[in-house]
Coordinates of C-alpha atoms (C1' of nucleotides) in Angstrom, one line a residue:
Chain A
M1 CA 90.0 182.1 56.4
E2 CA 88.0 184.2 58.8
V3 CA 86.2 182.9 61.8
K4 CA 84.1 184.7 64.3
G5 CA 85.7 184.9 67.7
R6 CA 83.8 183.3 70.5
T7 CA 82.9 186.4 72.2
R8 CA 83.8 189.2 69.9
S9 CA 82.2 190.5 66.9
T10 CA 85.6 191.0 65.3
T11 CA 87.0 188.3 63.2
V12 CA 90.2 186.5 63.7
Q13 CA 92.6 185.3 61.1
I14 CA 93.5 181.7 61.3
S15 CA 95.6 179.5 59.2
E16 CA 94.5 176.4 57.4
D17 CA 96.2 174.3 60.0
E18 CA 94.2 175.9 62.7
M19 CA 90.9 175.4 61.0
D20 CA 90.1 172.3 63.1
L21 CA 91.1 173.8 66.4
R22 CA 88.6 173.3 69.0
R23 CA 87.1 176.1 71.1
G24 CA 84.7 176.3 73.9
P25 CA 84.3 174.0 76.9
W26 CA 86.8 171.3 77.5
T27 CA 85.7 167.7 77.4
V28 CA 86.7 165.1 79.9
D29 CA 88.9 163.4 77.4
E30 CA 90.7 166.6 76.6
D31 CA 91.3 167.2 80.3
F32 CA 92.6 163.7 80.7
T33 CA 94.9 164.0 77.8
L34 CA 96.3 167.3 79.0
I35 CA 96.8 166.1 82.5
N36 CA 98.5 162.9 81.3
Y37 CA 100.8 164.8 79.0
I38 CA 101.8 167.3 81.6
A39 CA 102.3 164.5 84.2
N40 CA 104.8 162.9 81.8
H41 CA 106.4 165.8 80.2
G42 CA 105.8 168.8 82.4
E43 CA 104.3 172.1 81.5
G44 CA 105.5 174.9 79.4
R45 CA 106.0 175.4 75.7
W46 CA 102.3 175.4 75.4
N47 CA 102.0 175.5 71.6
S48 CA 104.2 172.5 71.1
L49 CA 102.6 170.8 74.1
A50 CA 99.2 171.2 72.5
R51 CA 100.5 169.7 69.3
C52 CA 102.4 166.9 70.8
A53 CA 99.6 165.9 73.1
G54 CA 97.3 165.7 70.1
L55 CA 95.0 168.3 71.5
K56 CA 93.2 170.4 68.9
R57 CA 93.6 173.4 71.1
T58 CA 95.8 176.4 71.0
G59 CA 98.6 176.6 73.4
K60 CA 97.0 179.4 75.2
S61 CA 93.9 177.5 75.7
C62 CA 95.8 174.5 77.1
R63 CA 97.7 176.8 79.4
L64 CA 94.6 178.5 80.6
R65 CA 92.8 175.2 81.2
W66 CA 95.7 173.8 83.2
L67 CA 96.4 176.9 85.3
N68 CA 92.8 177.8 86.0
Y69 CA 91.3 174.4 86.4
L70 CA 93.3 171.2 86.1
R71 CA 96.4 172.1 88.2
P72 CA 96.3 169.9 91.3
D73 CA 96.8 172.8 93.7
V74 CA 94.0 174.8 92.3
R75 CA 91.6 175.6 95.1
R76 CA 88.0 175.7 94.4
G77 CA 85.0 176.8 96.3
N78 CA 83.8 180.0 97.8
I79 CA 86.2 182.8 98.7
T80 CA 86.8 182.7 102.5
L81 CA 86.6 185.7 104.7
E82 CA 90.4 185.9 105.0
E83 CA 90.7 185.7 101.2
Q84 CA 88.1 188.4 100.8
L85 CA 90.0 190.6 103.2
M86 CA 93.2 190.0 101.4
I87 CA 91.7 190.7 98.0
L88 CA 90.2 193.9 99.1
D89 CA 93.4 195.1 100.7
L90 CA 95.7 194.1 97.9
H91 CA 93.4 195.5 95.3
S92 CA 93.4 198.8 97.1
R93 CA 97.1 198.9 96.7
W94 CA 97.7 197.3 93.4
G95 CA 94.5 197.7 91.5
N96 CA 93.6 195.2 88.9
R97 CA 96.9 193.3 89.2
W98 CA 95.1 190.0 89.4
S99 CA 98.0 187.8 89.0
K100 CA 100.0 189.7 91.6
I101 CA 97.1 189.5 94.0
A102 CA 96.7 185.8 93.2
Q103 CA 100.3 185.2 94.3
H104 CA 99.2 186.0 97.8
L105 CA 96.3 183.7 97.7
P106 CA 97.6 180.2 97.4
G107 CA 95.5 178.0 95.2
R108 CA 93.5 180.9 93.8
T109 CA 93.9 181.9 90.2
D110 CA 94.0 185.4 88.9
N111 CA 90.9 184.5 86.9
E112 CA 89.0 183.5 90.0
I113 CA 90.0 186.6 91.9
K114 CA 89.1 188.7 88.9
N115 CA 85.7 187.0 88.7
Y116 CA 85.2 187.6 92.4
W117 CA 85.9 191.2 92.1
R118 CA 83.7 191.7 89.1
T119 CA 80.8 189.6 90.3
R120 CA 80.8 190.6 94.0
V121 CA 82.7 193.8 94.6
Q122 CA 81.6 195.6 91.6
K123 CA 78.1 194.4 92.1
H124 CA 78.2 196.0 95.6
A125 CA 79.5 199.2 94.1
K126 CA 76.7 199.2 91.6
Q127 CA 74.1 198.6 94.3
L128 CA 75.6 201.5 96.3
K129 CA 75.4 203.6 93.2
C130 CA 79.1 204.1 93.5
D131 CA 81.9 203.9 91.0
V132 CA 84.0 201.1 92.1
N133 CA 87.1 203.3 91.7
S134 CA 85.6 206.2 93.5
K135 CA 87.3 207.4 96.7
Q136 CA 84.1 206.9 98.5
F137 CA 83.7 203.3 97.6
K138 CA 87.3 202.6 98.4
D139 CA 86.8 204.3 101.8
T140 CA 83.6 202.3 102.3
M141 CA 85.6 199.2 101.7
R142 CA 88.4 200.2 103.9
Y143 CA 86.5 201.5 106.8
L144 CA 83.3 199.5 106.7
W145 CA 83.7 196.4 104.8
M146 CA 87.2 195.4 105.7
P147 CA 86.8 196.0 109.4
R148 CA 83.6 194.1 109.1
L149 CA 85.4 191.2 107.6
V150 CA 88.0 191.4 110.4
E151 CA 85.3 191.5 112.9
R152 CA 83.7 188.4 111.5
I153 CA 87.0 186.6 111.3
Q154 CA 87.7 187.5 114.8
A155 CA 84.3 186.4 116.0
A156 CA 84.7 183.2 114.2
A157 CA 88.0 182.6 115.9
T158 CA 86.9 183.5 119.3
A159 CA 83.7 181.5 119.1
P160 CA 84.7 178.3 117.5
T161 CA 81.6 176.5 118.8
S162 CA 79.4 179.2 117.5
T163 CA 76.6 178.2 115.2
S164 CA 78.0 180.7 112.9
T165 CA 78.6 179.6 109.3
V166 CA 82.0 181.2 109.7
Q167 CA 83.9 179.2 112.0
A168 CA 87.4 179.0 113.2
G169 CA 88.3 176.6 110.5
A170 CA 88.2 179.4 108.1
I171 CA 91.4 180.7 109.5
N172 CA 93.0 177.6 110.6
G173 CA 96.3 176.4 109.3
T174 CA 99.1 178.6 108.4
S175 CA 97.5 181.0 106.1
S176 CA 98.0 184.5 107.2
I177 CA 97.6 188.1 106.3
G178 CA 100.0 190.5 107.7
S179 CA 103.2 190.8 109.5
A180 CA 105.3 187.8 110.2
T181 CA 105.5 188.6 113.8
S182 CA 102.7 186.2 114.6
S183 CA 100.6 183.7 112.9
I184 CA 97.1 182.4 112.7
T185 CA 96.7 179.2 114.6
S186 CA 93.9 176.9 115.3
T187 CA 93.9 177.7 118.9
N188 CA 92.0 180.9 118.5
T189 CA 94.6 182.9 120.3
N190 CA 97.3 185.2 119.1
H191 CA 96.0 185.5 115.6
H192 CA 98.0 188.2 114.1
L193 CA 95.2 189.0 111.8
I194 CA 92.7 189.1 114.5
N195 CA 94.7 189.8 117.4
N196 CA 92.7 191.7 120.0
N197 CA 93.9 195.2 120.5
N198 CA 96.5 194.9 117.8
L199 CA 95.1 193.8 114.6
D200 CA 97.5 194.3 111.9
I201 CA 95.8 195.1 108.7
H202 CA 97.9 197.3 106.6
A203 CA 100.8 199.4 107.6
G204 CA 99.9 202.9 107.7
Q205 CA 97.0 202.6 105.3
M206 CA 94.1 201.2 107.2
V207 CA 95.0 202.7 110.5
L208 CA 92.4 205.3 111.1
P209 CA 89.5 206.3 109.1
P210 CA 88.4 209.8 108.5
A211 CA 87.2 211.4 111.7
G212 CA 83.6 211.2 110.5
F213 CA 83.7 207.6 111.0
N214 CA 83.9 208.1 114.7
N215 CA 80.4 209.3 115.1
I216 CA 78.7 206.0 115.5
G217 CA 81.0 205.3 118.3
Q218 CA 79.2 207.7 120.4
R219 CA 76.6 205.1 120.9
D220 CA 77.6 203.1 123.8
F221 CA 77.5 199.6 122.6
G222 CA 80.2 198.4 124.9
G223 CA 82.7 195.7 123.9
T224 CA 86.4 195.6 123.9
A225 CA 87.6 194.9 120.5
Q226 CA 90.2 197.3 119.2
I227 CA 91.9 197.1 115.9
T228 CA 95.0 198.8 114.9
P229 CA 95.4 197.8 111.3
S230 CA 98.9 197.6 109.9
Y231 CA 99.6 194.5 108.0
T232 CA 101.8 194.2 105.0
P233 CA 101.4 191.3 102.8
E234 CA 104.9 191.8 101.6
N235 CA 106.1 190.4 104.9
S236 CA 103.3 188.1 105.5
S237 CA 103.6 184.4 105.2
T238 CA 101.2 183.6 102.5
G239 CA 102.1 180.0 102.6
A240 CA 98.8 178.7 103.5
S241 CA 98.6 175.1 103.2
S242 CA 96.6 174.2 100.1
S243 CA 94.2 172.4 102.3
D244 CA 93.9 174.8 105.1
S245 CA 90.5 175.9 104.1
Y246 CA 89.3 173.0 102.0
G247 CA 86.0 172.2 103.5
A248 CA 86.2 175.2 105.7
P249 CA 83.0 176.9 106.4
Q250 CA 82.2 179.3 103.6
I251 CA 80.4 182.5 103.7
S252 CA 77.6 183.9 101.7
P253 CA 78.9 185.5 98.7
V254 CA 77.1 188.7 99.5
S255 CA 77.3 188.7 103.2
D256 CA 79.5 191.6 103.8
L257 CA 79.0 194.9 102.0
T258 CA 75.4 194.0 101.6
D259 CA 75.1 194.8 105.3
Y260 CA 75.2 198.4 104.2
Y261 CA 73.1 198.3 101.2
N262 CA 70.3 200.4 102.4
I263 CA 72.4 203.4 103.0
P264 CA 72.5 206.0 100.3
V265 CA 76.2 206.0 100.1
C266 CA 76.7 207.9 96.9
N267 CA 74.5 208.8 94.1
N268 CA 76.9 210.4 91.8
P269 CA 80.0 208.5 90.9
S270 CA 81.7 211.6 89.9
Q271 CA 81.7 213.0 93.3
D272 CA 83.9 211.7 96.1
Y273 CA 81.2 212.0 98.7
F274 CA 77.5 212.6 98.5
P275 CA 76.1 215.9 99.7
V276 CA 75.8 216.3 103.4
G277 CA 72.2 215.7 104.3
Y278 CA 72.6 215.6 108.0
P279 CA 74.0 218.1 110.4
D280 CA 77.7 217.6 111.0
Q281 CA 78.1 216.1 114.4
S282 CA 81.7 215.2 114.4
L283 CA 81.8 213.6 117.7
T284 CA 85.2 212.2 117.8
S285 CA 85.6 209.5 120.2
P286 CA 88.1 209.9 123.0
S287 CA 90.3 207.3 121.5
G288 CA 89.8 208.6 118.1
N289 CA 89.8 205.0 117.0
Y290 CA 87.0 204.1 114.7
F291 CA 87.6 200.4 115.2
N292 CA 87.0 200.8 118.8
T293 CA 83.8 202.6 118.3
G294 CA 82.2 202.7 114.9
L295 CA 82.8 199.1 114.2
L296 CA 81.2 198.1 117.4
G297 CA 78.4 200.3 116.5
L298 CA 78.0 198.5 113.3
Q299 CA 78.3 195.2 115.1
A300 CA 75.6 196.2 117.5
M301 CA 73.4 197.2 114.7
E302 CA 73.9 193.9 113.1
Q303 CA 73.2 192.1 116.3
S304 CA 70.1 194.1 116.8
N305 CA 69.0 192.9 113.5
Q306 CA 70.2 189.4 114.2
W307 CA 72.6 189.7 111.3
A308 CA 75.8 189.1 113.1
L309 CA 77.5 186.0 112.0
D310 CA 74.5 184.3 110.7
G311 CA 76.3 184.0 107.3
A312 CA 73.1 184.6 105.5
D313 CA 72.6 186.9 102.6
T314 CA 71.6 190.0 104.4
S315 CA 70.8 192.0 101.4
D316 CA 67.2 191.9 102.0
N317 CA 67.4 192.9 105.6
L318 CA 66.5 196.4 106.5
W319 CA 68.1 198.7 108.9
N320 CA 65.9 200.1 111.6
V321 CA 65.4 203.8 111.3
E322 CA 67.8 204.7 114.1
D323 CA 70.6 202.5 112.8
T324 CA 70.2 203.8 109.4
W325 CA 70.4 207.3 110.5
F326 CA 73.6 206.7 112.4
L327 CA 75.3 205.0 109.5
Q328 CA 74.2 207.7 107.2
Q329 CA 75.6 210.2 109.6
Q330 CA 78.8 208.5 109.7
L331 CA 79.1 208.3 105.9
N332 CA 77.9 211.9 105.6
N333 CA 80.6 213.1 107.9
M334 CA 83.1 211.5 105.6
N335 CA 81.8 213.8 103.0
S336 CA 82.2 216.9 105.2
L337 CA 85.9 216.2 105.6
Chain B
dA1 C1' 55.1 173.9 84.3
dA2 C1' 57.0 177.2 81.4
dG3 C1' 59.2 181.3 80.4
dT4 C1' 62.3 184.9 81.8
dC5 C1' 65.9 186.9 84.5
dT6 C1' 70.1 186.9 87.1
dC7 C1' 74.4 185.4 88.4
dG8 C1' 78.8 183.1 88.4
dC9 C1' 82.2 180.8 86.0
dA10 C1' 85.0 179.3 82.2
dA11 C1' 87.2 180.5 78.3
dC12 C1' 88.0 183.6 74.8
dC13 C1' 90.4 187.9 73.0
dG14 C1' 94.0 191.5 72.2
dC15 C1' 98.0 193.3 73.8
dA16 C1' 102.6 193.7 75.9
dG17 C1' 106.9 192.1 77.0
dG18 C1' 110.6 188.6 77.1
dA19 C1' 113.4 185.2 74.8
dG20 C1' 115.5 183.4 70.9
dT21 C1' 117.5 183.9 66.4
Chain C
dT1 C1' 118.7 195.8 65.6
dA2 C1' 114.8 193.7 63.9
dC3 C1' 111.9 190.1 63.6
dT4 C1' 109.2 186.1 65.2
dC5 C1' 107.4 183.2 68.6
dC6 C1' 105.9 182.3 73.2
dT7 C1' 104.0 183.5 77.5
dG8 C1' 101.4 185.9 80.7
dC9 C1' 98.1 189.5 81.8
dG10 C1' 93.8 192.0 82.1
dG11 C1' 89.3 192.7 79.9
dT12 C1' 85.3 190.8 78.1
dT13 C1' 81.4 187.8 77.3
dG14 C1' 78.7 183.4 76.2
dC15 C1' 76.6 179.8 78.6
dG16 C1' 74.6 176.9 82.1
dA17 C1' 72.3 176.7 86.4
dG18 C1' 69.4 178.4 89.7
dA19 C1' 66.0 181.9 91.1
dC20 C1' 62.1 184.2 90.1
dT21 C1' 57.5 185.3 88.0

DNA sequence: AAGTCTCGCAACCGCAGGAGT
DNA sequence: TACTCCTGCGGTTGCGAGACT
């Protein structure tokens, strides 16, 4: 017998025994049955489990339902800033290895991370007219988006009483990203992730951006934050308590890269960088540290637009002319490298 | 109020690899 | 070794809900 697959135009061969197999959304009764069975017999052997439990589902379907939805430690709700940062970083290293990435995000499933990537990150890439796999988009993530996330996490940690929608609670507990030399605590100090002047983000990978990223730093916005990224999830303690961010303040799903939407980042996915449209003014900062300069520039821009930490969807906000020019210049200088 | 569009999520699929026989 | 079955992974997409017109 041939039956149309749920989402495919192709047909699938099923046996007579499988004719009455259910597909589609799970009912409460089915959930209850599966939970009870696993509670009594444990998980695994999914095909026989499905049969023995009396579920008219395939083993695969039962497994998926359990792992992605019914498992007690499944964590639901918006992806936190920390989690976003980790996803971006791990994806930059491992690509679409969702299950591997999920192992570093306790309570998050590969499916959820995959969905996050497709619905958020790829959307941003599309809006930036970038190919999500292009070097330019990856650099934009690494040098703009990720530092921005770090900045927001840091701000949230150092201003726990802020009215920000991103508060210290988002990084409370034992969850951590980075080296095991320190840990995030709820005291807002010594966060290894957001440790002032020594932010570990990614050993040797997120250390310094291309020189072009320094340009914005020529604007004197002041501030003291310095970031020296070098974290390695391999030696990080990802053992966040499953409840450490339950109920934690959540962020807008599009609150990050959208900050840069109005910048013509790239128009041709096939090219690494868009053509230089501005004179090359590679004004390397004395420190050569983008995170000490460019990021603050961005921060200042955001503040000037009252974007900083408001947690709102900023996609509709517009850069002022000057700020737009500076960011364009920064990005353009990447192109000239 | 009704119709349309957009978005996010849940669940499907095919495939690959491991385990067992 | 070859075959079958099971499990897990990554890609894809239908559907419901909310936003928009």
